[in-house]
Short mmCIF file of C-alpha atoms in Angstrom, two decimals:
data_model
loop_
_atom_site.label_atom_id
_atom_site.label_comp_id
_atom_site.label_asym_id
_atom_site.label_seq_id
_atom_site.Cartn_x
_atom_site.Cartn_y
_atom_site.Cartn_z
CA MET A 1 26.69 -9.56 -24.90
CA SER A 2 25.24 -12.70 -23.88
CA ASN A 3 22.60 -14.20 -26.08
CA SER A 4 20.78 -15.92 -23.11
CA LEU A 5 17.22 -14.70 -22.73
CA GLU A 6 17.63 -14.04 -18.98
CA GLU A 7 20.89 -12.01 -19.44
CA THR A 8 19.41 -9.99 -22.29
CA GLN A 9 16.38 -9.16 -20.24
CA ARG A 10 18.53 -8.03 -17.34
CA GLN A 11 20.79 -5.85 -19.48
CA VAL A 12 17.87 -4.20 -21.34
CA PHE A 13 16.09 -3.41 -18.07
CA ALA A 14 19.41 -2.10 -16.45
CA LEU A 15 19.85 0.16 -19.47
CA ILE A 16 16.18 1.47 -19.70
CA THR A 17 16.15 2.27 -15.95
CA ALA A 18 19.53 3.78 -15.70
CA PRO A 19 19.30 7.28 -14.04
CA GLY A 20 21.78 8.89 -16.59
CA GLY A 21 20.06 7.59 -19.75
CA VAL A 22 21.01 4.75 -22.05
CA ALA A 23 24.10 6.15 -23.70
CA ARG A 24 25.79 6.88 -20.31
CA ALA A 25 24.76 3.44 -18.96
CA ILE A 26 26.42 1.78 -22.01
CA GLU A 27 29.63 3.62 -21.38
CA GLU A 28 29.58 2.72 -17.77
CA LEU A 29 28.88 -0.96 -18.73
CA ARG A 30 31.86 -1.03 -21.20
CA ALA A 31 34.12 0.73 -18.64
CA GLY A 32 33.45 -2.17 -16.14
CA ASN A 33 33.63 -4.89 -18.72
CA PRO A 34 35.68 -4.08 -21.77
CA ALA A 35 34.59 -7.37 -23.35
CA THR A 36 30.95 -6.03 -23.61
CA GLY A 37 29.74 -6.26 -27.17
CA PRO A 38 27.91 -3.50 -29.14
CA LEU A 39 24.31 -2.71 -28.35
CA ASN A 40 23.12 -3.61 -31.81
CA ALA A 41 23.90 -7.30 -30.81
CA LEU A 42 20.62 -7.00 -28.94
CA ILE A 43 18.59 -5.05 -31.39
CA ARG A 44 18.33 -6.44 -34.85
CA GLY A 45 18.84 -4.35 -37.95
CA ALA A 46 20.58 -1.31 -36.24
CA THR A 47 23.93 0.45 -35.82
CA PRO A 48 25.19 0.89 -32.24
CA GLU A 49 23.89 4.54 -32.46
CA ILE A 50 20.46 3.72 -33.75
CA ALA A 51 20.13 0.93 -31.25
CA ALA A 52 20.99 3.30 -28.49
CA ASP A 53 18.29 5.74 -29.70
CA ARG A 54 15.58 3.07 -29.97
CA LEU A 55 16.41 1.90 -26.50
CA GLN A 56 16.39 5.50 -25.14
CA ARG A 57 12.95 5.93 -26.60
CA TYR A 58 11.80 2.77 -24.94
CA ALA A 59 13.29 4.12 -21.71
CA ASP A 60 11.44 7.32 -21.98
CA MET A 61 8.18 5.52 -22.67
CA TYR A 62 8.77 3.31 -19.71
CA TYR A 63 9.42 6.15 -17.28
CA TYR A 64 6.41 8.17 -18.54
CA ARG A 65 4.13 5.14 -18.12
CA LEU A 66 5.35 4.69 -14.48
CA LEU A 67 4.90 8.46 -14.07
CA ASP A 68 1.23 8.34 -15.22
CA ILE A 69 0.61 5.44 -12.74
CA LEU A 70 2.01 7.36 -9.78
CA ARG A 71 0.15 10.57 -10.84
CA ASN A 72 -3.10 8.62 -10.73
CA ASP A 73 -2.18 6.89 -7.52
CA TYR A 74 -1.08 10.03 -5.60
CA ARG A 75 -3.48 12.69 -6.93
CA GLY A 76 -3.36 14.50 -3.68
CA LEU A 77 0.38 14.59 -3.45
CA LEU A 78 0.60 15.68 -7.14
CA ALA A 79 -1.84 18.68 -6.34
CA LEU A 80 0.16 19.55 -3.33
CA VAL A 81 3.60 19.60 -5.00
CA GLY A 82 2.93 20.43 -8.71
CA ASP A 83 3.86 18.63 -11.92
CA LYS A 84 7.58 19.50 -12.04
CA THR A 85 8.37 18.56 -8.52
CA PHE A 86 6.27 15.33 -8.82
CA ALA A 87 8.18 14.44 -11.96
CA GLN A 88 11.42 14.83 -10.33
CA LEU A 89 10.23 12.80 -7.29
CA THR A 90 9.15 9.98 -9.60
CA ARG A 91 12.72 9.87 -11.22
CA ASP A 92 14.40 9.81 -7.80
CA TYR A 93 11.90 7.42 -6.40
CA LEU A 94 12.39 4.90 -9.29
CA VAL A 95 16.18 4.94 -8.79
CA ALA A 96 15.80 4.20 -5.20
CA HIS A 97 12.91 1.79 -5.76
CA PRO A 98 12.97 0.32 -9.27
CA SER A 99 9.71 -1.61 -10.09
CA THR A 100 10.31 -5.41 -9.45
CA SER A 101 6.60 -6.55 -9.49
CA PRO A 102 4.67 -7.65 -12.56
CA SER A 103 1.73 -5.60 -11.33
CA VAL A 104 1.77 -1.85 -11.94
CA ARG A 105 -0.28 -1.51 -8.84
CA ASP A 106 2.85 -2.10 -6.72
CA VAL A 107 4.98 0.57 -8.25
CA GLY A 108 4.18 3.18 -5.58
CA MET A 109 4.17 0.89 -2.53
CA HIS A 110 7.30 2.58 -1.09
CA VAL A 111 6.46 6.17 -1.90
CA ALA A 112 5.37 7.12 1.70
CA ASP A 113 8.54 5.66 3.20
CA PHE A 114 10.66 7.26 0.59
CA LEU A 115 9.13 10.75 1.23
CA LYS A 116 10.13 10.60 4.94
CA THR A 117 13.62 11.37 3.92
CA TYR A 118 13.15 13.19 0.54
CA ALA A 119 14.25 16.70 1.37
CA PRO A 120 12.80 18.49 -1.78
CA ILE A 121 9.35 17.64 -0.55
CA ILE A 122 9.51 16.71 3.05
CA GLU A 123 11.09 20.09 4.01
CA PRO A 124 8.29 22.35 2.55
CA PHE A 125 5.59 19.78 3.16
CA PRO A 126 6.52 17.68 6.35
CA PHE A 127 3.07 15.97 6.18
CA ALA A 128 3.63 14.71 2.64
CA ALA A 129 4.54 11.17 3.89
CA ASP A 130 1.31 10.84 5.85
CA LEU A 131 -0.76 12.03 2.78
CA ALA A 132 0.91 9.39 0.69
CA THR A 133 0.17 6.86 3.43
CA LEU A 134 -3.52 7.72 3.29
CA GLU A 135 -3.61 7.64 -0.61
CA ARG A 136 -1.81 4.27 -0.64
CA THR A 137 -4.08 2.83 1.98
CA ARG A 138 -7.22 3.79 -0.06
CA ASP A 139 -5.71 1.99 -3.03
CA GLU A 140 -4.89 -1.07 -1.18
CA VAL A 141 -8.33 -1.23 0.48
CA PHE A 142 -9.97 -0.94 -3.03
CA ASP A 143 -8.12 -4.03 -3.99
CA ARG A 144 -9.08 -6.19 -1.07
CA ALA A 145 -11.60 -9.07 -1.15
CA ALA A 146 -15.29 -8.36 -1.11
CA ALA A 147 -17.68 -9.54 1.67
CA THR A 148 -21.26 -9.11 2.49
CA PRO A 149 -21.43 -6.90 5.59
CA LEU A 150 -24.03 -7.40 8.44
CA THR A 151 -27.17 -5.54 8.27
CA SER A 152 -29.50 -4.19 11.02
CA ASP A 153 -31.91 -6.95 10.06
CA ASP A 154 -29.13 -9.54 10.67
CA LEU A 155 -28.61 -8.07 14.13
CA ALA A 156 -32.37 -8.13 14.91
CA ALA A 157 -32.39 -11.87 14.05
CA ILE A 158 -29.84 -12.71 16.73
CA ALA A 159 -31.23 -14.21 19.98
CA PRO A 160 -30.62 -12.25 23.10
CA GLU A 161 -28.83 -15.19 24.72
CA GLN A 162 -26.33 -15.38 21.99
CA TRP A 163 -25.04 -11.89 22.22
CA ALA A 164 -22.50 -12.55 25.04
CA GLU A 165 -20.71 -15.06 22.80
CA LEU A 166 -20.68 -12.88 19.69
CA THR A 167 -17.48 -11.68 18.06
CA PHE A 168 -17.54 -9.31 15.19
CA ARG A 169 -14.71 -8.48 12.76
CA PRO A 170 -14.29 -5.79 10.13
CA VAL A 171 -14.82 -6.55 6.56
CA PRO A 172 -11.58 -7.42 4.67
CA ALA A 173 -11.62 -4.10 2.87
CA ALA A 174 -10.99 -2.01 6.00
CA ARG A 175 -7.92 -0.61 7.80
CA LEU A 176 -7.02 1.60 10.64
CA ILE A 177 -3.97 3.81 10.11
CA ASP A 178 -2.11 6.02 12.62
CA LEU A 179 -0.68 9.29 11.31
CA GLU A 180 1.21 12.15 12.73
CA TRP A 181 -0.62 14.91 10.79
CA PRO A 182 -4.36 15.44 10.19
CA VAL A 183 -4.14 15.12 6.42
CA THR A 184 -7.84 14.31 6.09
CA ASP A 185 -8.29 18.12 6.36
CA LEU A 186 -6.43 18.36 2.99
CA TRP A 187 -8.37 15.79 1.16
CA ARG A 188 -11.27 17.76 -0.35
CA PRO A 189 -9.22 20.92 -1.30
CA LEU A 190 -6.53 18.70 -3.00
CA ILE A 191 -8.57 16.01 -4.62
CA TRP A 192 -11.81 17.85 -5.41
CA ASP A 193 -10.29 21.43 -5.55
CA GLU A 194 -12.89 22.55 -2.90
CA GLY A 195 -11.57 25.67 -1.21
CA GLU A 196 -8.10 26.72 -0.10
CA VAL A 197 -5.69 24.08 1.17
CA PRO A 198 -5.56 24.76 4.86
CA GLU A 199 -2.50 24.95 7.09
CA ILE A 200 -2.24 21.99 9.45
CA THR A 201 -0.13 21.24 12.53
CA PRO A 202 1.02 17.96 13.88
CA ALA A 203 -1.57 16.02 15.80
CA PRO A 204 -1.95 12.16 16.37
CA THR A 205 -4.57 11.10 13.89
CA CYS A 206 -6.35 7.80 13.51
CA VAL A 207 -8.08 7.17 10.24
CA LEU A 208 -10.62 4.39 9.30
CA VAL A 209 -10.34 3.53 5.55
CA TRP A 210 -12.92 1.14 4.12
CA ARG A 211 -14.77 0.13 1.06
CA ARG A 212 -18.50 -0.03 0.55
CA GLU A 213 -19.26 -1.83 -2.70
CA PHE A 214 -17.08 -0.09 -5.16
CA LYS A 215 -16.23 3.10 -3.36
CA VAL A 216 -13.56 3.81 -0.80
CA TRP A 217 -14.36 5.93 2.20
CA HIS A 218 -12.23 7.30 5.06
CA ARG A 219 -12.98 9.28 8.21
CA LEU A 220 -11.37 10.32 11.36
CA VAL A 221 -11.80 8.07 14.41
CA SER A 222 -12.40 9.95 17.64
CA ALA A 223 -10.28 9.38 20.73
CA GLU A 224 -13.30 7.85 22.36
CA GLU A 225 -13.95 5.46 19.52
CA GLN A 226 -10.37 4.39 18.92
CA PRO A 227 -9.99 1.85 21.62
CA ARG A 228 -13.30 0.11 20.71
CA LEU A 229 -12.44 -0.05 16.92
CA ARG A 230 -9.02 -1.29 17.86
CA GLN A 231 -10.62 -4.13 19.92
CA LEU A 232 -12.77 -4.84 16.89
CA PHE A 233 -9.75 -5.12 14.57
CA ALA A 234 -7.92 -7.31 17.21
CA GLY A 235 -10.80 -9.77 17.30
CA ALA A 236 -12.38 -8.94 20.73
CA SER A 237 -15.82 -10.36 21.50
CA PHE A 238 -18.82 -8.10 21.84
CA ALA A 239 -18.83 -8.65 25.55
CA GLN A 240 -15.23 -7.27 25.74
CA ILE A 241 -16.13 -4.29 23.89
CA CYS A 242 -19.17 -3.71 26.12
CA GLU A 243 -16.75 -4.00 29.16
CA SER A 244 -14.60 -1.19 27.74
CA PHE A 245 -17.69 1.04 27.71
CA ALA A 246 -18.53 -0.05 31.21
CA GLY A 247 -15.12 0.91 32.37
CA ALA A 248 -15.81 4.65 31.31
CA GLU A 249 -19.47 4.87 32.48
CA ASP A 250 -20.98 5.38 35.88
CA HIS A 251 -24.11 3.30 35.05
CA ILE A 252 -24.05 -0.09 33.27
CA GLU A 253 -27.25 0.87 31.39
CA ALA A 254 -25.60 3.89 29.85
CA ALA A 255 -22.59 1.77 28.84
CA ALA A 256 -24.77 -0.82 27.16
CA GLN A 257 -26.70 1.98 25.29
CA HIS A 258 -23.33 3.47 24.12
CA ALA A 259 -22.12 0.00 23.00
CA ALA A 260 -25.38 -0.50 21.12
CA GLN A 261 -25.00 2.85 19.43
CA ALA A 262 -21.42 2.10 18.40
CA LEU A 263 -22.37 -1.18 16.91
CA ALA A 264 -25.28 0.45 14.94
CA GLY A 265 -23.07 2.96 13.57
CA TRP A 266 -20.49 0.45 12.35
CA VAL A 267 -23.26 -1.69 10.86
CA GLY A 268 -24.63 1.43 9.07
CA GLU A 269 -21.15 2.10 7.69
CA GLU A 270 -21.25 -1.61 6.33
CA LEU A 271 -17.99 -2.36 8.26
CA LEU A 272 -18.91 -5.46 10.25
CA LEU A 273 -18.98 -9.30 9.77
CA LEU A 274 -19.65 -12.08 12.25
CA ALA A 275 -16.38 -13.82 13.12
#
């Protein structure tokens, strides 16, 4: 085997992540390249058999470390499918998407997409990918930059003549996600073990996910609120948001009142910044 550091690292990583285990991976490596040297050339003070055993123990520890990470990142999915199925999911997922990032936070970034075609889970639980999307989004929002949100006092200090020119934007730690299943109905039963897990049926579902200080929140977005929140995330001015209310109201005063109520609600949720 090559003694270069890069080649040694590549070989060791390939062996410890091999689906069939280290011993089988060594056999396959030698079958493809008969000139491959013994494994103990990589591991000091060991026979080839002992070297393989040591490396297999390392491979096992590597897998269980990643399993622990995914169990923590996808607690709802774990509660839904159970330990055994989740462990097999992890093995199959890591074969399809081996970790390539130096950060363990990125290990599960493809789980939701993987689940869309993973028959052992998606057949009994067709909403599993959406549940994973919600869990992943919550983790990503937690890691986003902090910002000081607007308060009601900040709004009160804005001169009336300035309102027409104002543009608000959401805090960095906020996202809107569109799902095919109302998986928010499963959150408390799965995460907090509160009551029975309800049966759900497909329904277009928009969810707001955001962080307030060090806690992540999520909630459903109503069909009425969706277009205004999408405007907010797209950088629309307050005047444009008011116009969207005016288009749905018979009276301009009622539209202005509803716009003010929406703004007050978003401020109360610590969701807004001035652009």
